[in-house]
């Protein structure tokens, strides 16, 4: 029930992010969500896109360091209190979040939380008890 | 002069003295240093084949790698009970190289520096601030004992803490400064900024352990109100004082009663005549603890046989103009790219060494060292803290291996410029 995310190493130089996005655009890859973790020296760009394997190959060919990482895509309503409820479920099960970002998903009129936790199986189990099932890649796109 | 008889000895007599000492030393090394005997045996040479300096070119060369292969004490020619001091410097790999001195070696070393000091007007009335690093590096203690030998008041400052260095100069009445030229430049600028030049009693600066230019000399002399002199040395041969400038400031005298310099073509290994530029090779003549025959310094310079105005008969070498290997001198510390490579190999768990590039520059008169490392599959992770851990690990290992700090930058794979498939390893932007 994991989905694949692209984790991309970005040097802290003008034009690096743009080069990555251009390469994906030229290969007709559609991006659903994106976030950047940055430090003074470099960044990690995280992307949810259709066809992650093709995206990885395209980026590797252009000399970008990229890895595919498994993350959870958790559906939620697009209204106040929803994210708070999800986080409480995870916290109550003692699950730590490494990172997260969210986006509104027109597809089902709701929103999606992308997260990597220290315990994906535990997270799925805890969410299941609350009748929440993480999305598959097919459901997402 | 400190030792007029030696320093003005007619050249014929110097050569006779060299021949006598060389013959004795070859015999002693053959008997006491197995690695030297093996080299001689390879060439089918016996000590009895060496009759004087005319036979010098028959003798085998020695290299920095010999020090590594015989680490730590394998090349010493006396029992360890007679070694009273060791010093160390960078090797081409993570392992440092070790040199040893007998009590007499330390005397000779101090004497070599005393000859220079006397010539440039330093004596028992001087206050000498030694701002070379003290410790395994030969600079601090080498200068210290030379300064003590002439009876000067020695101020053993070592490096760092610039404000305190300057305050000490003012309060203690420092007249002579020993340091690296880049540190002296830094001090000069601070002194200017503090507006305390008038309170200084500095007359003489002795600078060495890294390359510097005539322009730097002029700037230092103007800003500090001193005469600035160049001193040359390397741990393997002795330390600072192997060659030093006189008041003529036109090349450094090599004390030929202690050392024989030769200039060779580093490719053909042929000995070159005076005036021709090539690799400097040294044979020690008075060292007991750790003598060396025809040691390849990798420094590129030339020999000047013309008589010097100062009256000394010992030949001069010109300021080294470069290296025949890839060694860098950064903030006075010898750095080999191979040391950096070794660290990266360890970080990547001995898989493939990531491509890297070393960028050396001089900013505000201080050398900077940046190391760009291409990101590899094994180094990259999805989490910032994991990459930061890798970066920190490289930075710390570089500091402990090189002895100086380097700024590490992780860069994209294949982003380091390659020429003919080979990455250009070193970019030195310093104008030296």
mmCIF file of N, CA, C and O in Angstrom, chain B residues 122-130 144 147-156 172-176:
data_model
loop_
_atom_site.group_PDB
_atom_site.id
_atom_site.type_symbol
_atom_site.label_atom_id
_atom_site.label_comp_id
_atom_site.label_asym_id
_atom_site.label_seq_id
_atom_site.Cartn_x
_atom_site.Cartn_y
_atom_site.Cartn_z
ATOM 1 N N UNK B 122 70.405 39.279 13.621
ATOM 2 C CA UNK B 122 69.712 38.838 14.834
ATOM 3 C C UNK B 122 70.760 38.322 15.820
ATOM 4 O O UNK B 122 71.657 37.572 15.444
ATOM 5 N N UNK B 123 70.696 38.765 17.065
ATOM 6 C CA UNK B 123 71.691 38.326 18.047
ATOM 7 C C UNK B 123 71.080 38.227 19.444
ATOM 8 O O UNK B 123 69.855 38.207 19.596
ATOM 9 N N UNK B 124 71.937 38.192 20.445
ATOM 10 C CA UNK B 124 71.492 37.989 21.829
ATOM 11 C C UNK B 124 70.573 39.107 22.323
ATOM 12 O O UNK B 124 69.839 38.937 23.290
ATOM 13 N N UNK B 125 70.608 40.260 21.653
ATOM 14 C CA UNK B 125 69.738 41.367 22.058
ATOM 15 C C UNK B 125 68.342 41.288 21.446
ATOM 16 O O UNK B 125 67.480 42.109 21.736
ATOM 17 N N UNK B 126 68.140 40.300 20.549
ATOM 18 C CA UNK B 126 66.867 40.218 19.825
ATOM 19 C C UNK B 126 65.789 39.517 20.650
ATOM 20 O O UNK B 126 66.082 38.701 21.529
ATOM 21 N N UNK B 127 64.544 39.859 20.321
ATOM 22 C CA UNK B 127 63.379 39.174 20.896
ATOM 23 C C UNK B 127 62.690 38.457 19.740
ATOM 24 O O UNK B 127 62.144 39.111 18.856
ATOM 25 N N UNK B 128 62.764 37.142 19.750
ATOM 26 C CA UNK B 128 62.267 36.396 18.595
ATOM 27 C C UNK B 128 60.934 35.727 18.924
ATOM 28 O O UNK B 128 60.864 34.880 19.818
ATOM 29 N N UNK B 129 59.901 36.133 18.207
ATOM 30 C CA UNK B 129 58.592 35.517 18.396
ATOM 31 C C UNK B 129 58.442 34.394 17.377
ATOM 32 O O UNK B 129 58.456 34.641 16.167
ATOM 33 N N UNK B 130 58.328 33.162 17.864
ATOM 34 C CA UNK B 130 58.200 32.022 16.953
ATOM 35 C C UNK B 130 56.718 31.710 16.790
ATOM 36 O O UNK B 130 56.083 31.168 17.680
ATOM 37 N N UNK B 144 62.792 27.615 17.148
ATOM 38 C CA UNK B 144 63.002 27.866 18.572
ATOM 39 C C UNK B 144 64.459 27.621 18.994
ATOM 40 O O UNK B 144 65.105 28.473 19.604
ATOM 41 N N UNK B 147 66.908 30.043 17.430
ATOM 42 C CA UNK B 147 66.822 31.359 18.066
ATOM 43 C C UNK B 147 67.539 31.348 19.415
ATOM 44 O O UNK B 147 68.256 32.291 19.778
ATOM 45 N N UNK B 148 67.365 30.246 20.127
ATOM 46 C CA UNK B 148 67.996 30.112 21.444
ATOM 47 C C UNK B 148 69.516 30.056 21.307
ATOM 48 O O UNK B 148 70.251 30.586 22.125
ATOM 49 N N UNK B 149 69.953 29.387 20.199
ATOM 50 C CA UNK B 149 71.380 29.216 19.948
ATOM 51 C C UNK B 149 72.111 30.564 19.859
ATOM 52 O O UNK B 149 73.223 30.703 20.364
ATOM 53 N N UNK B 150 71.501 31.550 19.222
ATOM 54 C CA UNK B 150 72.182 32.855 19.120
ATOM 55 C C UNK B 150 72.012 33.674 20.399
ATOM 56 O O UNK B 150 72.483 34.810 20.489
ATOM 57 N N UNK B 151 71.323 33.109 21.357
ATOM 58 C CA UNK B 151 71.206 33.779 22.647
ATOM 59 C C UNK B 151 70.082 34.795 22.726
ATOM 60 O O UNK B 151 69.973 35.559 23.686
ATOM 61 N N UNK B 152 69.216 34.790 21.709
ATOM 62 C CA UNK B 152 68.093 35.741 21.705
ATOM 63 C C UNK B 152 67.081 35.339 22.778
ATOM 64 O O UNK B 152 67.123 34.226 23.300
ATOM 65 N N UNK B 153 66.174 36.273 23.086
ATOM 66 C CA UNK B 153 65.066 35.946 23.971
ATOM 67 C C UNK B 153 63.969 35.337 23.109
ATOM 68 O O UNK B 153 63.469 35.989 22.186
ATOM 69 N N UNK B 154 63.633 34.075 23.383
ATOM 70 C CA UNK B 154 62.662 33.392 22.526
ATOM 71 C C UNK B 154 61.263 33.510 23.121
ATOM 72 O O UNK B 154 61.058 33.272 24.312
ATOM 73 N N UNK B 155 60.319 33.907 22.283
ATOM 74 C CA UNK B 155 58.912 33.979 22.684
ATOM 75 C C UNK B 155 58.180 32.868 21.921
ATOM 76 O O UNK B 155 57.865 33.027 20.741
ATOM 77 N N UNK B 156 57.945 31.739 22.580
ATOM 78 C CA UNK B 156 57.375 30.584 21.855
ATOM 79 C C UNK B 156 55.851 30.679 21.712
ATOM 80 O O UNK B 156 55.110 30.021 22.422
ATOM 81 N N UNK B 172 56.001 42.596 24.693
ATOM 82 C CA UNK B 172 57.299 41.944 24.911
ATOM 83 C C UNK B 172 58.410 42.555 24.064
ATOM 84 O O UNK B 172 59.551 42.162 24.145
ATOM 85 N N UNK B 173 58.052 43.489 23.183
ATOM 86 C CA UNK B 173 59.064 44.135 22.350
ATOM 87 C C UNK B 173 59.675 43.220 21.316
ATOM 88 O O UNK B 173 60.897 43.234 21.091
ATOM 89 N N UNK B 174 58.845 42.425 20.658
ATOM 90 C CA UNK B 174 59.327 41.500 19.626
ATOM 91 C C UNK B 174 60.075 42.241 18.517
ATOM 92 O O UNK B 174 59.557 43.230 17.977
ATOM 93 N N UNK B 175 61.290 41.772 18.188
ATOM 94 C CA UNK B 175 62.030 42.401 17.088
ATOM 95 C C UNK B 175 62.103 41.497 15.859
ATOM 96 O O UNK B 175 62.356 41.965 14.764
ATOM 97 N N UNK B 176 61.906 40.186 16.078
ATOM 98 C CA UNK B 176 62.015 39.233 14.963
ATOM 99 C C UNK B 176 60.800 38.313 14.992
ATOM 100 O O UNK B 176 60.424 37.804 16.050
#
